[in-house]
mmCIF file of C-alpha atoms in Angstrom:
data_model
loop_
_atom_site.group_PDB
_atom_site.id
_atom_site.type_symbol
_atom_site.label_atom_id
_atom_site.label_comp_id
_atom_site.label_asym_id
_atom_site.label_seq_id
_atom_site.Cartn_x
_atom_site.Cartn_y
_atom_site.Cartn_z
ATOM 1 C CA ARG A 89 17.930 -0.860 9.215
ATOM 2 C CA HIS A 90 17.781 1.705 12.121
ATOM 3 C CA THR A 91 16.238 1.356 15.109
ATOM 4 C CA ARG A 92 15.683 4.393 17.358
ATOM 5 C CA ARG A 93 16.454 2.901 20.741
ATOM 6 C CA ALA A 94 19.683 1.963 19.530
ATOM 7 C CA GLY A 95 20.054 5.354 17.870
ATOM 8 C CA CYS A 96 22.175 3.477 14.995
ATOM 9 C CA ILE A 97 22.018 1.774 11.578
ATOM 10 C CA THR A 98 23.316 -1.810 11.021
ATOM 11 C CA THR A 99 23.308 -3.749 7.920
ATOM 12 C CA ASP A 100 23.939 -6.784 10.441
ATOM 13 C CA PRO A 101 21.034 -9.085 10.420
ATOM 14 C CA ALA A 102 21.175 -10.484 13.905
ATOM 15 C CA ALA A 103 21.038 -7.403 15.319
ATOM 16 C CA MET A 104 17.766 -6.533 13.291
ATOM 17 C CA VAL A 105 15.503 -7.116 16.346
ATOM 18 C CA ALA A 106 12.636 -5.468 18.468
ATOM 19 C CA PRO A 107 12.366 -5.399 21.870
ATOM 20 C CA PHE A 108 9.677 -7.829 22.744
ATOM 21 C CA ASP A 109 7.995 -5.311 25.225
ATOM 22 C CA ASP A 110 7.618 -2.920 22.917
ATOM 23 C CA HIS A 111 3.335 -2.427 22.997
ATOM 24 C CA MET A 112 3.998 -2.257 18.624
ATOM 25 C CA VAL A 113 4.944 -6.199 19.229
ATOM 26 C CA HIS A 114 2.603 -7.417 21.946
ATOM 27 C CA ARG A 115 -0.426 -4.900 21.497
ATOM 28 C CA GLY A 116 -0.287 -4.103 17.972
ATOM 29 C CA HIS A 117 -0.051 -0.368 19.098
ATOM 30 C CA GLY A 118 2.048 0.363 16.001
ATOM 31 C CA VAL A 119 2.111 1.812 12.578
ATOM 32 C CA PHE A 120 3.652 1.518 9.438
ATOM 33 C CA ASP A 121 4.333 2.607 5.555
ATOM 34 C CA THR A 122 6.577 1.978 2.706
ATOM 35 C CA ALA A 123 8.009 3.223 -0.422
ATOM 36 C CA HIS A 124 9.895 1.941 -3.396
ATOM 37 C CA VAL A 125 13.451 3.189 -3.922
ATOM 38 C CA CYS A 126 14.309 2.932 -8.269
ATOM 39 C CA ASP A 127 17.957 3.525 -9.458
ATOM 40 C CA GLY A 128 18.518 5.226 -5.953
ATOM 41 C CA ARG A 129 15.808 7.190 -5.980
ATOM 42 C CA CYS A 130 12.550 6.970 -3.688
ATOM 43 C CA HIS A 131 8.895 6.924 -5.417
ATOM 44 C CA LEU A 132 6.080 9.096 -3.692
ATOM 45 C CA LEU A 133 8.168 9.143 -0.403
ATOM 46 C CA ASP A 134 6.422 12.431 0.910
ATOM 47 C CA ARG A 135 3.191 10.911 0.007
ATOM 48 C CA HIS A 136 3.573 7.952 2.052
ATOM 49 C CA LEU A 137 5.171 10.028 4.473
ATOM 50 C CA ALA A 138 1.847 11.942 4.415
ATOM 51 C CA ARG A 139 -0.206 8.987 5.170
ATOM 52 C CA PHE A 140 2.461 7.638 8.022
ATOM 53 C CA GLU A 141 2.045 10.585 9.774
ATOM 54 C CA ARG A 142 -1.939 10.525 9.572
ATOM 55 C CA SER A 143 -1.819 6.976 10.594
ATOM 56 C CA MET A 144 0.641 8.197 13.727
ATOM 57 C CA ARG A 145 -1.690 10.836 14.580
ATOM 58 C CA ALA A 146 -4.600 8.306 14.631
ATOM 59 C CA ALA A 147 -2.875 5.772 16.622
ATOM 60 C CA LYS A 148 -1.907 8.408 18.933
ATOM 61 C CA LEU A 149 1.698 7.924 18.720
ATOM 62 C CA LYS A 150 4.229 10.796 18.810
ATOM 63 C CA PRO A 151 7.561 10.759 16.952
ATOM 64 C CA PRO A 152 10.537 9.731 19.462
ATOM 65 C CA ALA A 153 11.937 11.837 21.823
ATOM 66 C CA GLY A 154 14.121 14.466 19.765
ATOM 67 C CA GLN A 155 12.821 13.377 16.698
ATOM 68 C CA SER A 156 10.188 15.085 14.103
ATOM 69 C CA TYR A 157 8.805 14.103 11.160
ATOM 70 C CA ALA A 158 11.561 15.903 9.350
ATOM 71 C CA SER A 159 14.339 14.215 11.008
ATOM 72 C CA MET A 160 12.183 10.631 10.548
ATOM 73 C CA ARG A 161 12.236 11.377 7.033
ATOM 74 C CA ALA A 162 16.116 12.156 6.953
ATOM 75 C CA VAL A 163 16.697 8.891 9.107
ATOM 76 C CA ILE A 164 14.579 6.762 6.220
ATOM 77 C CA LEU A 165 16.644 8.435 3.408
ATOM 78 C CA ALA A 166 19.755 7.697 5.900
ATOM 79 C CA THR A 167 19.090 4.103 6.001
ATOM 80 C CA ILE A 168 18.401 3.582 2.526
ATOM 81 C CA ALA A 169 21.967 4.748 1.755
ATOM 82 C CA ALA A 170 23.652 2.723 4.216
ATOM 83 C CA SER A 171 21.899 -0.344 2.604
ATOM 84 C CA GLY A 172 23.407 0.266 -0.893
ATOM 85 C CA LEU A 173 20.794 -0.785 -2.387
ATOM 86 C CA ARG A 174 19.836 0.800 -5.483
ATOM 87 C CA ASP A 175 16.592 -0.866 -6.282
ATOM 88 C CA ALA A 176 14.855 -1.631 -2.830
ATOM 89 C CA GLN A 177 11.946 -1.224 -0.895
ATOM 90 C CA VAL A 178 11.981 0.832 2.460
ATOM 91 C CA ARG A 179 9.148 0.271 5.348
ATOM 92 C CA TYR A 180 9.299 2.516 8.663
ATOM 93 C CA TYR A 181 7.321 1.768 11.702
ATOM 94 C CA ALA A 182 6.395 3.802 14.692
ATOM 95 C CA GLY A 183 5.553 1.908 17.940
ATOM 96 C CA ALA A 184 4.205 2.997 21.251
ATOM 97 C CA GLY A 185 7.313 1.713 22.609
ATOM 98 C CA PRO A 186 8.482 -0.665 25.374
ATOM 99 C CA GLY A 187 7.721 -0.316 29.062
ATOM 100 C CA GLY A 188 5.762 -3.421 29.833
ATOM 101 C CA PHE A 189 3.070 -6.010 28.733
ATOM 102 C CA ALA A 190 0.034 -3.404 29.884
ATOM 103 C CA LEU A 191 -2.626 -2.233 27.631
ATOM 104 C CA SER A 192 -2.023 1.239 28.427
ATOM 105 C CA HIS A 193 1.005 2.736 26.762
ATOM 106 C CA ASP A 194 1.349 4.786 29.785
ATOM 107 C CA GLU A 195 3.940 2.660 30.711
ATOM 108 C CA CYS A 196 6.329 3.383 27.956
ATOM 109 C CA VAL A 197 9.291 4.824 28.225
ATOM 110 C CA ASP A 198 9.348 6.155 24.715
ATOM 111 C CA SER A 199 7.883 5.716 21.269
ATOM 112 C CA THR A 200 9.981 3.834 18.651
ATOM 113 C CA PHE A 201 10.947 4.239 15.053
ATOM 114 C CA TYR A 202 12.158 1.693 12.733
ATOM 115 C CA VAL A 203 13.549 1.851 9.422
ATOM 116 C CA THR A 204 13.988 -1.636 7.550
ATOM 117 C CA VAL A 205 15.323 -1.573 3.623
ATOM 118 C CA VAL A 206 15.286 -4.821 1.650
ATOM 119 C CA ALA A 207 16.176 -5.740 -2.202
ATOM 120 C CA GLY A 208 13.193 -4.583 -4.216
ATOM 121 C CA ARG A 209 12.029 -7.346 -6.487
ATOM 122 C CA ALA A 210 10.282 -7.034 -9.807
ATOM 123 C CA ALA A 211 6.466 -6.394 -10.447
ATOM 124 C CA PRO A 212 4.534 -9.131 -11.042
ATOM 125 C CA ASP A 213 3.836 -9.965 -14.894
ATOM 126 C CA PRO A 214 0.364 -8.413 -15.489
ATOM 127 C CA ASN A 215 -0.570 -10.265 -18.663
ATOM 128 C CA GLU A 216 -1.109 -13.202 -16.185
ATOM 129 C CA GLY A 217 -3.652 -11.493 -14.287
ATOM 130 C CA VAL A 218 -4.959 -12.473 -10.604
ATOM 131 C CA ALA A 219 -8.216 -14.523 -9.636
ATOM 132 C CA VAL A 220 -9.729 -13.204 -6.834
ATOM 133 C CA VAL A 221 -12.416 -14.634 -4.434
ATOM 134 C CA THR A 222 -15.674 -12.332 -2.502
ATOM 135 C CA SER A 223 -13.931 -13.228 1.175
ATOM 136 C CA ASP A 224 -15.681 -13.916 4.090
ATOM 137 C CA VAL A 225 -13.376 -12.744 6.358
ATOM 138 C CA PRO A 226 -15.146 -9.623 7.826
ATOM 139 C CA ILE A 227 -13.271 -6.137 6.938
ATOM 140 C CA LYS A 228 -11.688 -3.817 10.014
ATOM 141 C CA PRO A 229 -13.852 -0.818 11.042
ATOM 142 C CA PRO A 230 -13.832 2.135 9.189
ATOM 143 C CA ALA A 231 -11.912 3.939 11.863
ATOM 144 C CA PHE A 232 -9.028 1.028 11.535
ATOM 145 C CA ALA A 233 -9.406 -0.057 7.723
ATOM 146 C CA THR A 234 -8.486 3.552 7.159
ATOM 147 C CA VAL A 235 -4.961 3.551 9.197
ATOM 148 C CA LYS A 236 -1.986 1.536 8.115
ATOM 149 C CA SER A 237 -1.520 -0.154 11.518
ATOM 150 C CA VAL A 238 1.017 -3.125 12.189
ATOM 151 C CA ASN A 239 -2.208 -5.205 12.986
ATOM 152 C CA TYR A 240 -2.567 -7.487 9.849
ATOM 153 C CA LEU A 241 -4.167 -10.719 11.079
ATOM 154 C CA PRO A 242 -7.387 -9.748 9.001
ATOM 155 C CA ASN A 243 -5.285 -9.155 5.676
ATOM 156 C CA ALA A 244 -3.472 -12.302 6.502
ATOM 157 C CA MET A 245 -6.491 -13.930 6.641
ATOM 158 C CA VAL A 246 -7.977 -12.916 3.562
ATOM 159 C CA VAL A 247 -4.997 -13.984 1.559
ATOM 160 C CA ALA A 248 -4.847 -17.518 3.888
ATOM 161 C CA ASP A 249 -8.597 -17.740 2.625
ATOM 162 C CA ALA A 250 -8.226 -16.856 -0.912
ATOM 163 C CA ARG A 251 -5.407 -19.633 -1.342
ATOM 164 C CA ASP A 252 -7.444 -22.385 0.143
ATOM 165 C CA ARG A 253 -10.472 -21.390 -2.427
ATOM 166 C CA GLY A 254 -7.842 -21.375 -5.090
ATOM 167 C CA ALA A 255 -7.422 -17.757 -5.572
ATOM 168 C CA ASP A 256 -4.454 -15.058 -5.581
ATOM 169 C CA TYR A 257 -6.316 -12.663 -3.480
ATOM 170 C CA GLY A 258 -9.587 -12.266 -1.334
ATOM 171 C CA VAL A 259 -11.657 -8.904 -1.980
ATOM 172 C CA TRP A 260 -13.226 -7.288 0.963
ATOM 173 C CA MET A 261 -16.752 -6.003 1.409
ATOM 174 C CA THR A 262 -17.345 -2.969 3.553
ATOM 175 C CA GLU A 263 -20.205 -3.119 6.553
ATOM 176 C CA ARG A 264 -22.358 -1.449 3.931
ATOM 177 C CA GLY A 265 -22.012 -4.659 1.448
ATOM 178 C CA LEU A 266 -20.265 -2.842 -1.397
ATOM 179 C CA VAL A 267 -16.784 -3.509 -2.875
ATOM 180 C CA GLY A 268 -14.017 -2.286 -0.389
ATOM 181 C CA GLU A 269 -10.154 -3.522 -1.193
ATOM 182 C CA GLY A 270 -7.592 -6.272 -1.537
ATOM 183 C CA PRO A 271 -5.235 -7.133 1.514
ATOM 184 C CA SER A 272 -2.799 -4.834 0.649
ATOM 185 C CA MET A 273 -3.872 -2.945 -2.532
ATOM 186 C CA ASN A 274 -7.269 -1.176 -3.837
ATOM 187 C CA LEU A 275 -9.604 -1.888 -6.537
ATOM 188 C CA ALA A 276 -10.662 -0.398 -9.425
ATOM 189 C CA ILE A 277 -12.873 -1.149 -12.297
ATOM 190 C CA VAL A 278 -12.998 0.328 -16.223
ATOM 191 C CA GLU A 279 -16.533 0.916 -17.532
ATOM 192 C CA ASP A 280 -17.755 3.235 -20.092
ATOM 193 C CA GLY A 281 -14.874 5.403 -20.520
ATOM 194 C CA CYS A 282 -14.296 6.021 -16.459
ATOM 195 C CA PHE A 283 -11.726 4.445 -13.940
ATOM 196 C CA VAL A 284 -13.742 4.190 -10.931
ATOM 197 C CA THR A 285 -12.355 3.071 -7.343
ATOM 198 C CA PRO A 286 -13.987 2.957 -4.094
ATOM 199 C CA PRO A 287 -14.493 5.792 -1.763
ATOM 200 C CA THR A 288 -11.647 5.908 0.965
ATOM 201 C CA ASP A 289 -14.395 6.548 3.784
ATOM 202 C CA ASP A 290 -13.791 2.538 4.816
ATOM 203 C CA VAL A 291 -10.905 1.434 3.163
ATOM 204 C CA LEU A 292 -7.193 2.790 3.372
ATOM 205 C CA ALA A 293 -6.373 5.397 0.861
ATOM 206 C CA GLY A 294 -3.772 3.710 -1.441
ATOM 207 C CA CYS A 295 -0.816 6.558 -2.435
ATOM 208 C CA THR A 296 -0.619 4.217 -5.499
ATOM 209 C CA VAL A 297 -4.340 4.576 -6.764
ATOM 210 C CA ARG A 298 -4.117 8.249 -6.107
ATOM 211 C CA ARG A 299 -1.355 8.526 -7.981
ATOM 212 C CA ALA A 300 -3.071 6.090 -11.152
ATOM 213 C CA MET A 301 -6.142 8.305 -10.969
ATOM 214 C CA GLU A 302 -3.944 11.631 -11.743
ATOM 215 C CA LEU A 303 -2.125 9.647 -14.640
ATOM 216 C CA ILE A 304 -5.467 8.918 -15.844
ATOM 217 C CA ALA A 305 -7.154 12.528 -15.821
ATOM 218 C CA ARG A 306 -3.814 14.486 -16.499
ATOM 219 C CA ALA A 307 -4.860 16.485 -19.806
ATOM 220 C CA PRO A 308 -4.016 16.210 -22.424
ATOM 221 C CA ASP A 309 -2.188 12.901 -22.661
ATOM 222 C CA GLY A 310 -3.610 10.610 -19.700
ATOM 223 C CA ALA A 311 -2.291 7.254 -19.410
ATOM 224 C CA LEU A 312 -5.458 5.897 -20.634
ATOM 225 C CA ALA A 313 -6.520 8.631 -23.199
ATOM 226 C CA HIS A 314 -5.621 6.046 -26.267
ATOM 227 C CA LEU A 315 -7.839 4.090 -25.019
ATOM 228 C CA GLY A 316 -10.784 6.064 -24.290
ATOM 229 C CA VAL A 317 -10.520 6.654 -20.723
ATOM 230 C CA THR A 318 -10.076 10.249 -19.527
ATOM 231 C CA ASP A 319 -11.758 10.589 -16.170
ATOM 232 C CA ALA A 320 -11.104 9.104 -13.064
ATOM 233 C CA ARG A 321 -13.471 8.944 -9.735
ATOM 234 C CA HIS A 322 -14.651 7.567 -6.345
ATOM 235 C CA GLU A 323 -17.928 5.785 -6.325
ATOM 236 C CA ASP A 324 -19.567 2.908 -4.732
ATOM 237 C CA ILE A 325 -19.289 -0.257 -6.586
ATOM 238 C CA THR A 326 -21.216 -3.229 -6.249
ATOM 239 C CA VAL A 327 -19.990 -6.806 -6.905
ATOM 240 C CA GLU A 328 -22.416 -7.187 -9.406
ATOM 241 C CA ARG A 329 -21.161 -4.003 -10.874
ATOM 242 C CA ALA A 330 -17.398 -4.826 -10.440
ATOM 243 C CA LYS A 331 -17.775 -8.819 -12.035
ATOM 244 C CA SER A 332 -19.881 -6.645 -15.164
ATOM 245 C CA ALA A 333 -17.211 -3.934 -15.963
ATOM 246 C CA ASP A 334 -14.965 -3.757 -19.217
ATOM 247 C CA GLU A 335 -11.825 -4.072 -16.822
ATOM 248 C CA VAL A 336 -11.313 -4.913 -13.214
ATOM 249 C CA VAL A 337 -7.780 -4.418 -11.701
ATOM 250 C CA LEU A 338 -5.839 -4.646 -8.363
ATOM 251 C CA ILE A 339 -3.244 -1.192 -7.666
ATOM 252 C CA GLY A 340 -0.778 -1.328 -5.213
ATOM 253 C CA SER A 341 2.769 -0.569 -4.440
ATOM 254 C CA VAL A 342 4.380 -3.628 -4.578
ATOM 255 C CA ILE A 343 1.870 -5.011 -7.616
ATOM 256 C CA TRP A 344 1.266 -1.846 -9.220
ATOM 257 C CA CYS A 345 -1.778 -2.566 -11.650
ATOM 258 C CA GLN A 346 -2.607 -6.024 -11.933
ATOM 259 C CA PRO A 347 -5.767 -7.479 -14.188
ATOM 260 C CA ILE A 348 -8.357 -9.226 -12.294
ATOM 261 C CA VAL A 349 -9.508 -12.181 -14.855
ATOM 262 C CA ARG A 350 -11.808 -14.725 -12.586
ATOM 263 C CA TRP A 351 -13.934 -13.689 -9.593
ATOM 264 C CA ASP A 352 -15.183 -16.250 -7.640
ATOM 265 C CA GLY A 353 -14.213 -18.956 -10.230
ATOM 266 C CA LYS A 354 -15.723 -16.970 -13.269
ATOM 267 C CA GLU A 355 -14.173 -14.935 -15.750
ATOM 268 C CA VAL A 356 -14.592 -11.328 -15.339
ATOM 269 C CA GLY A 357 -14.328 -8.377 -18.088
ATOM 270 C CA LYS A 358 -15.587 -7.729 -21.430
ATOM 271 C CA GLY A 359 -14.439 -8.512 -25.225
ATOM 272 C CA ARG A 360 -10.817 -8.983 -25.538
ATOM 273 C CA ALA A 361 -10.262 -8.335 -21.662
ATOM 274 C CA ARG A 362 -12.637 -11.474 -21.011
ATOM 275 C CA GLY A 363 -10.642 -13.872 -18.745
ATOM 276 C CA CYS A 364 -7.401 -12.176 -19.306
ATOM 277 C CA ALA A 365 -5.183 -9.006 -19.267
ATOM 278 C CA GLY A 366 -6.665 -5.987 -20.665
ATOM 279 C CA PRO A 367 -5.533 -3.260 -22.354
ATOM 280 C CA CYS A 368 -5.917 -0.400 -20.015
ATOM 281 C CA ALA A 369 -4.865 -2.854 -16.798
ATOM 282 C CA LEU A 370 -1.544 -3.319 -19.200
ATOM 283 C CA ALA A 371 -1.040 0.370 -20.297
ATOM 284 C CA LEU A 372 -1.682 1.755 -16.875
ATOM 285 C CA HIS A 373 1.110 -0.943 -15.321
ATOM 286 C CA GLU A 374 3.434 0.441 -17.725
ATOM 287 C CA ALA A 375 2.556 4.485 -17.021
ATOM 288 C CA LEU A 376 3.091 3.239 -13.137
ATOM 289 C CA LEU A 377 6.459 2.229 -13.931
ATOM 290 C CA ALA A 378 7.304 4.924 -16.332
ATOM 291 C CA ASP A 379 6.146 7.159 -13.353
ATOM 292 C CA PHE A 380 8.267 4.962 -10.780
ATOM 293 C CA ARG A 381 11.713 5.601 -12.952
ATOM 294 C CA ASP A 382 10.936 9.089 -15.040
ATOM 295 C CA GLU A 383 9.016 11.347 -12.867
ATOM 296 C CA GLU A 384 11.121 13.852 -11.428
ATOM 297 C CA SER A 385 8.538 15.587 -9.328
ATOM 298 C CA GLU A 386 7.463 12.132 -7.808
ATOM 299 C CA LEU A 387 11.298 11.044 -6.905
ATOM 300 C CA VAL A 388 13.891 11.615 -4.121
ATOM 301 C CA ASP A 389 17.381 11.485 -4.372
ATOM 302 C CA VAL A 390 18.883 9.169 -1.952
ATOM 303 C CA PRO A 391 22.273 10.703 -0.515
ATOM 304 C CA TYR A 392 24.589 7.600 -1.144
ATOM 305 C CA ALA A 393 28.481 8.229 0.140
#
């Protein structure tokens, strides 16, 4: 792990600490993002870093003194290299910094930047599918839902609520009463030859779902063209529309593409996708994994020694 305050990288877990007076810790004034490493190369790193920069600006955070967004990118790659892990998940955080326990970040001596690398884990088996419930936990207001902040209490409550109700994940409804997103992933449906996911006005703009849309719409060999799905778009989705779609999926950088097989205790999907993993979900899962391994334009080499 790298910490800007210490100015070094360590592999000693005992040294992987954050100062308690960092406003990221006690005020939630911080943002983060993530990326995955497969066989020594980082997937979609620059897309995630672009979102990280947008989140920092929205949270009124600046790079630490002497750092730039370019040097932060270099630190992320150097930390991955120092870990020695060739299959990993990297997370990087920017905080308002230490200095006291007031609300204003004016007391902070400098912003902070942390990078943590952990061993990667296999994506869940898409053949099993997941169960979701319509969450009773209020969604974050758009100004906060569209920023990847460290304040994940609502997200954790969505998962806790879902588990209490016998499901894997909860699905947030937007303030307009439309389908929003999962606790750390986007939702999409397949209907009438089209892949549809909600607009990003009031949910986080997912890098993985964006990539999935590109893979689907790529002519002439889109990821789902053999299944008759060649269009991908953003549209409002009601709960009723989602539950009656041909297929419903969750998409994120940890789960890739997971089919939703039950929603609020009832089976969803049509035909052979009714209550089980559908062909589009399985094909898209494989397309994302292939992109993760082989798409040179979206992979960044890690500078191992």
